[in-house]
Amino acid sequence: MSTSKKGSPKRITTHVLQEMKNKGVKISMLTAYDYSMAGIVDAAGVDVILVGDSASNVMAGHETTLPITLDQMIYHASSVVRAINRSLVVVDLPFGAYQGNSKEALTSSIRIMKESGAHAVKLEGGSEIVESIERILSAGIPVMGHLGLTPQSIYKFGTYVVRAKETEEAKKLIEDAKALEEAGCFAIVLEKIPAKLAQKVAETVKIPVIGIGAGGDVDGQVLVIHDMLGITQEFSPRFLRRYNDLYSSIKSSVENYIEDVKSGDFPNEKEQY
Ligand code: KIV
């Protein structure tokens, strides 16, 4: 592993993530969708930046992740890539850009890599997308899997409740994780499943397993940055730890600005030419 002065890797690659799992070093992952936020997250030292299709919710205000397009994902991803020095950048293939068609999955992935400069793609699903994963990998593009609660299938699930609590679904999830590993995925995200099941998956597969609402006995954690910074307010699942209350902080700053403009206090003499 090549290291900087501080002893942390200079540039995170999929191989570095595998070494981290092998050594028991936890992997940190956060979403980012724009240049300014990605620059802060990268400077703070996060290992993986996910340009998630959660941009559909937190950036565009849609109710689900389904409406975001491939062009929009590429726009977000290219903004993120311009800001980063160290983190691995993974981009979600959006709904409609890969399901049921491995050729389209490859074409979409090539567009993401070529037009944004990102380092890997992420797809939701298990054995049913193995053909697409193999085809994407045949072009040399690293693939991250995503199992458990897969938001692009929300209309099939009907709700955002915890997945794989029943034995049958839990068994299928373990089989799917093995299939993703076998197909060549470099890592798997597990979303909103029982902690014991996530632990079992992390022990079963050799590749890194990154959890969101999947307990602490996995190889790393991911959160949506707007949620962990407290910019979003209405979303508060049990697994979410808020590290700030930026909604209140930004709102009161804007209120102060409005007050200063209205009163004529801003700009003052030092703030003009
Ligand atoms: O889109 C996203 O932000 C994600 C994470 C929740 C893992 O897929």
Coordinates of C-alpha atoms in Angstrom, one line a residue, residues 18-220:
Q18 CA -9.4 -5.2 0.0
E19 CA -6.2 -4.7 2.0
M20 CA -8.2 -2.8 4.6
K21 CA -10.7 -5.7 4.9
N22 CA -7.8 -8.2 5.2
K23 CA -6.2 -6.1 8.0
G24 CA -9.5 -5.4 9.8
V25 CA -9.3 -1.6 9.1
K26 CA -12.8 -0.2 8.7
I27 CA -13.8 1.6 5.5
S28 CA -15.5 5.0 5.6
M29 CA -17.8 5.9 2.8
L30 CA -20.1 8.9 2.3
T31 CA -22.2 10.3 -0.6
A32 CA -21.4 13.6 -2.3
Y33 CA -23.0 15.0 -5.4
D34 CA -21.2 18.3 -6.1
Y35 CA -17.7 19.8 -6.3
S36 CA -17.7 21.9 -3.1
M37 CA -19.0 19.1 -0.8
A38 CA -16.8 16.5 -2.4
G39 CA -13.8 18.6 -1.8
I40 CA -14.5 18.8 1.9
V41 CA -15.3 15.1 2.2
D42 CA -12.1 14.2 0.4
A43 CA -10.0 16.6 2.4
A44 CA -11.4 15.1 5.6
G45 CA -10.1 11.7 4.5
V46 CA -13.1 9.6 3.6
D47 CA -12.1 6.4 1.8
V48 CA -14.9 6.1 -0.7
I49 CA -17.2 8.8 -2.1
L50 CA -20.5 7.5 -3.5
V51 CA -22.2 9.6 -6.1
G52 CA -25.5 7.9 -5.1
D53 CA -28.7 8.0 -7.0
S54 CA -30.0 9.4 -3.6
A55 CA -29.2 12.7 -5.5
S56 CA -32.6 12.2 -6.9
N57 CA -34.0 12.7 -3.3
V58 CA -31.6 15.1 -1.6
M59 CA -30.5 17.2 -4.6
A60 CA -33.6 17.2 -6.9
G61 CA -36.4 16.7 -4.4
H62 CA -37.9 13.6 -5.9
E63 CA -39.8 11.1 -3.6
T64 CA -37.8 8.1 -4.9
T65 CA -34.5 7.4 -6.7
L66 CA -36.2 6.3 -9.9
P67 CA -36.5 9.6 -11.8
I68 CA -32.8 10.6 -11.9
T69 CA -31.2 10.1 -15.4
L70 CA -27.9 8.8 -16.6
D71 CA -27.0 12.3 -17.9
Q72 CA -27.8 13.8 -14.5
M73 CA -25.7 11.1 -12.7
I74 CA -22.8 11.9 -15.0
Y75 CA -23.2 15.7 -14.3
H76 CA -23.0 15.0 -10.5
A77 CA -20.1 12.5 -10.9
S78 CA -18.0 14.8 -13.0
S79 CA -18.4 17.6 -10.5
V80 CA -17.3 15.3 -7.7
V81 CA -14.3 13.9 -9.6
R82 CA -13.0 17.4 -10.2
A83 CA -12.7 18.0 -6.4
I84 CA -11.0 14.8 -5.2
N85 CA -7.4 14.0 -4.5
R86 CA -7.6 10.7 -2.6
S87 CA -11.0 9.1 -2.3
L88 CA -12.3 6.3 -4.6
V89 CA -15.3 7.6 -6.5
V90 CA -18.1 5.2 -7.1
V91 CA -21.2 6.1 -9.2
D92 CA -24.6 4.6 -9.0
L93 CA -26.0 3.3 -12.3
P94 CA -29.5 4.9 -12.2
F95 CA -32.8 3.1 -12.6
G96 CA -33.4 2.2 -16.3
A97 CA -29.7 2.3 -17.3
Y98 CA -29.0 -1.4 -16.8
Q99 CA -32.0 -3.5 -15.6
G100 CA -32.6 -6.5 -17.9
N101 CA -30.1 -5.6 -20.5
S102 CA -26.4 -6.4 -20.0
K103 CA -25.4 -4.5 -23.2
E104 CA -27.1 -1.3 -21.9
A105 CA -25.5 -1.9 -18.5
L106 CA -22.1 -1.9 -20.2
T107 CA -22.9 1.2 -22.4
S108 CA -24.1 3.1 -19.4
S109 CA -21.0 2.2 -17.3
I110 CA -18.7 3.2 -20.1
R111 CA -20.4 6.6 -20.4
I112 CA -20.0 7.1 -16.6
M113 CA -16.3 6.2 -16.6
K114 CA -15.5 8.2 -19.8
E115 CA -17.6 11.3 -19.2
S116 CA -17.1 11.7 -15.5
G117 CA -13.7 10.3 -14.8
A118 CA -15.1 8.2 -11.8
H119 CA -13.4 5.0 -10.7
A120 CA -16.2 2.4 -10.4
V121 CA -19.9 1.9 -10.7
K122 CA -22.5 0.5 -8.3
L123 CA -25.6 -1.6 -9.3
E124 CA -28.5 -2.8 -7.2
G125 CA -29.5 -6.5 -7.3
G126 CA -28.3 -10.1 -6.9
S127 CA -28.1 -13.1 -9.2
E128 CA -30.4 -11.5 -11.8
I129 CA -27.8 -8.8 -12.7
V130 CA -24.7 -11.2 -12.7
E131 CA -24.6 -11.2 -16.5
S132 CA -24.5 -7.3 -16.5
I133 CA -21.8 -7.3 -13.9
E134 CA -19.6 -9.7 -15.9
R135 CA -20.1 -7.7 -19.0
I136 CA -19.1 -4.4 -17.2
L137 CA -16.1 -6.1 -15.7
S138 CA -15.0 -7.4 -19.1
A139 CA -14.4 -3.7 -20.0
G140 CA -12.2 -3.3 -17.0
I141 CA -14.7 -1.3 -15.0
P142 CA -14.8 -2.2 -11.2
V143 CA -18.3 -3.0 -9.9
M144 CA -19.8 -2.5 -6.4
G145 CA -22.9 -4.5 -5.6
H146 CA -25.9 -3.4 -3.5
L147 CA -28.2 -5.9 -1.6
G148 CA -30.9 -5.7 1.0
L149 CA -33.1 -2.6 0.7
T150 CA -32.5 -1.6 -2.9
P151 CA -34.4 1.7 -3.3
Q152 CA -34.7 1.3 -7.1
S153 CA -37.1 -1.6 -6.4
I154 CA -39.3 0.4 -3.9
Y155 CA -42.5 -0.2 -5.9
K156 CA -41.8 -4.0 -5.7
F157 CA -41.1 -3.9 -1.9
G158 CA -43.9 -1.4 -1.2
T159 CA -42.2 0.1 1.9
Y160 CA -38.7 1.1 3.2
V161 CA -38.9 -1.4 6.1
V162 CA -35.9 -3.7 7.1
R163 CA -35.3 -6.4 4.5
A164 CA -34.4 -10.1 4.9
K165 CA -35.9 -10.6 8.4
E166 CA -37.4 -13.9 7.2
T167 CA -35.3 -17.0 6.7
E168 CA -36.0 -17.4 2.9
E169 CA -35.1 -13.8 2.1
A170 CA -32.0 -14.0 4.3
K171 CA -30.9 -17.2 2.6
K172 CA -31.4 -15.6 -0.8
L173 CA -29.4 -12.6 0.3
I174 CA -26.4 -14.7 1.3
E175 CA -26.6 -16.6 -2.0
D176 CA -26.8 -13.3 -3.9
A177 CA -23.7 -12.0 -2.0
K178 CA -21.8 -15.1 -3.0
A179 CA -22.9 -14.6 -6.6
L180 CA -21.8 -11.0 -6.6
E181 CA -18.4 -12.0 -5.3
E182 CA -18.1 -14.8 -7.8
A183 CA -19.0 -12.5 -10.6
G184 CA -16.1 -10.2 -9.6
C185 CA -17.6 -7.3 -7.6
F186 CA -14.9 -5.6 -5.5
A187 CA -17.3 -4.7 -2.6
I188 CA -21.0 -5.0 -1.6
V189 CA -23.3 -2.4 0.1
L190 CA -25.8 -4.0 2.4
E191 CA -28.7 -1.7 3.2
K192 CA -31.2 -2.0 6.1
I193 CA -31.0 -5.7 7.0
P194 CA -30.5 -7.3 10.5
A195 CA -27.1 -6.8 11.9
K196 CA -26.5 -10.6 12.5
L197 CA -27.3 -11.3 8.8
A198 CA -24.9 -8.6 7.7
Q199 CA -22.2 -10.0 10.0
K200 CA -22.7 -13.4 8.4
V201 CA -22.4 -12.0 4.9
A202 CA -19.2 -10.1 5.9
E203 CA -17.7 -13.4 7.2
T204 CA -18.9 -15.4 4.2
V205 CA -17.5 -13.3 1.4
K206 CA -13.8 -12.2 1.1
I207 CA -14.6 -8.8 -0.5
P208 CA -15.4 -5.7 1.7
V209 CA -19.0 -5.4 2.9
I210 CA -20.2 -1.8 3.6
G211 CA -23.3 -1.3 5.6
I212 CA -26.0 1.3 6.0
G213 CA -28.4 0.2 8.7
A214 CA -26.7 -3.2 8.8
G215 CA -24.9 -3.0 12.2
G216 CA -21.3 -2.7 13.1
D217 CA -19.9 -6.1 12.3
V218 CA -19.2 -5.4 8.7
D219 CA -16.1 -3.9 7.0
G220 CA -17.3 -0.3 6.7

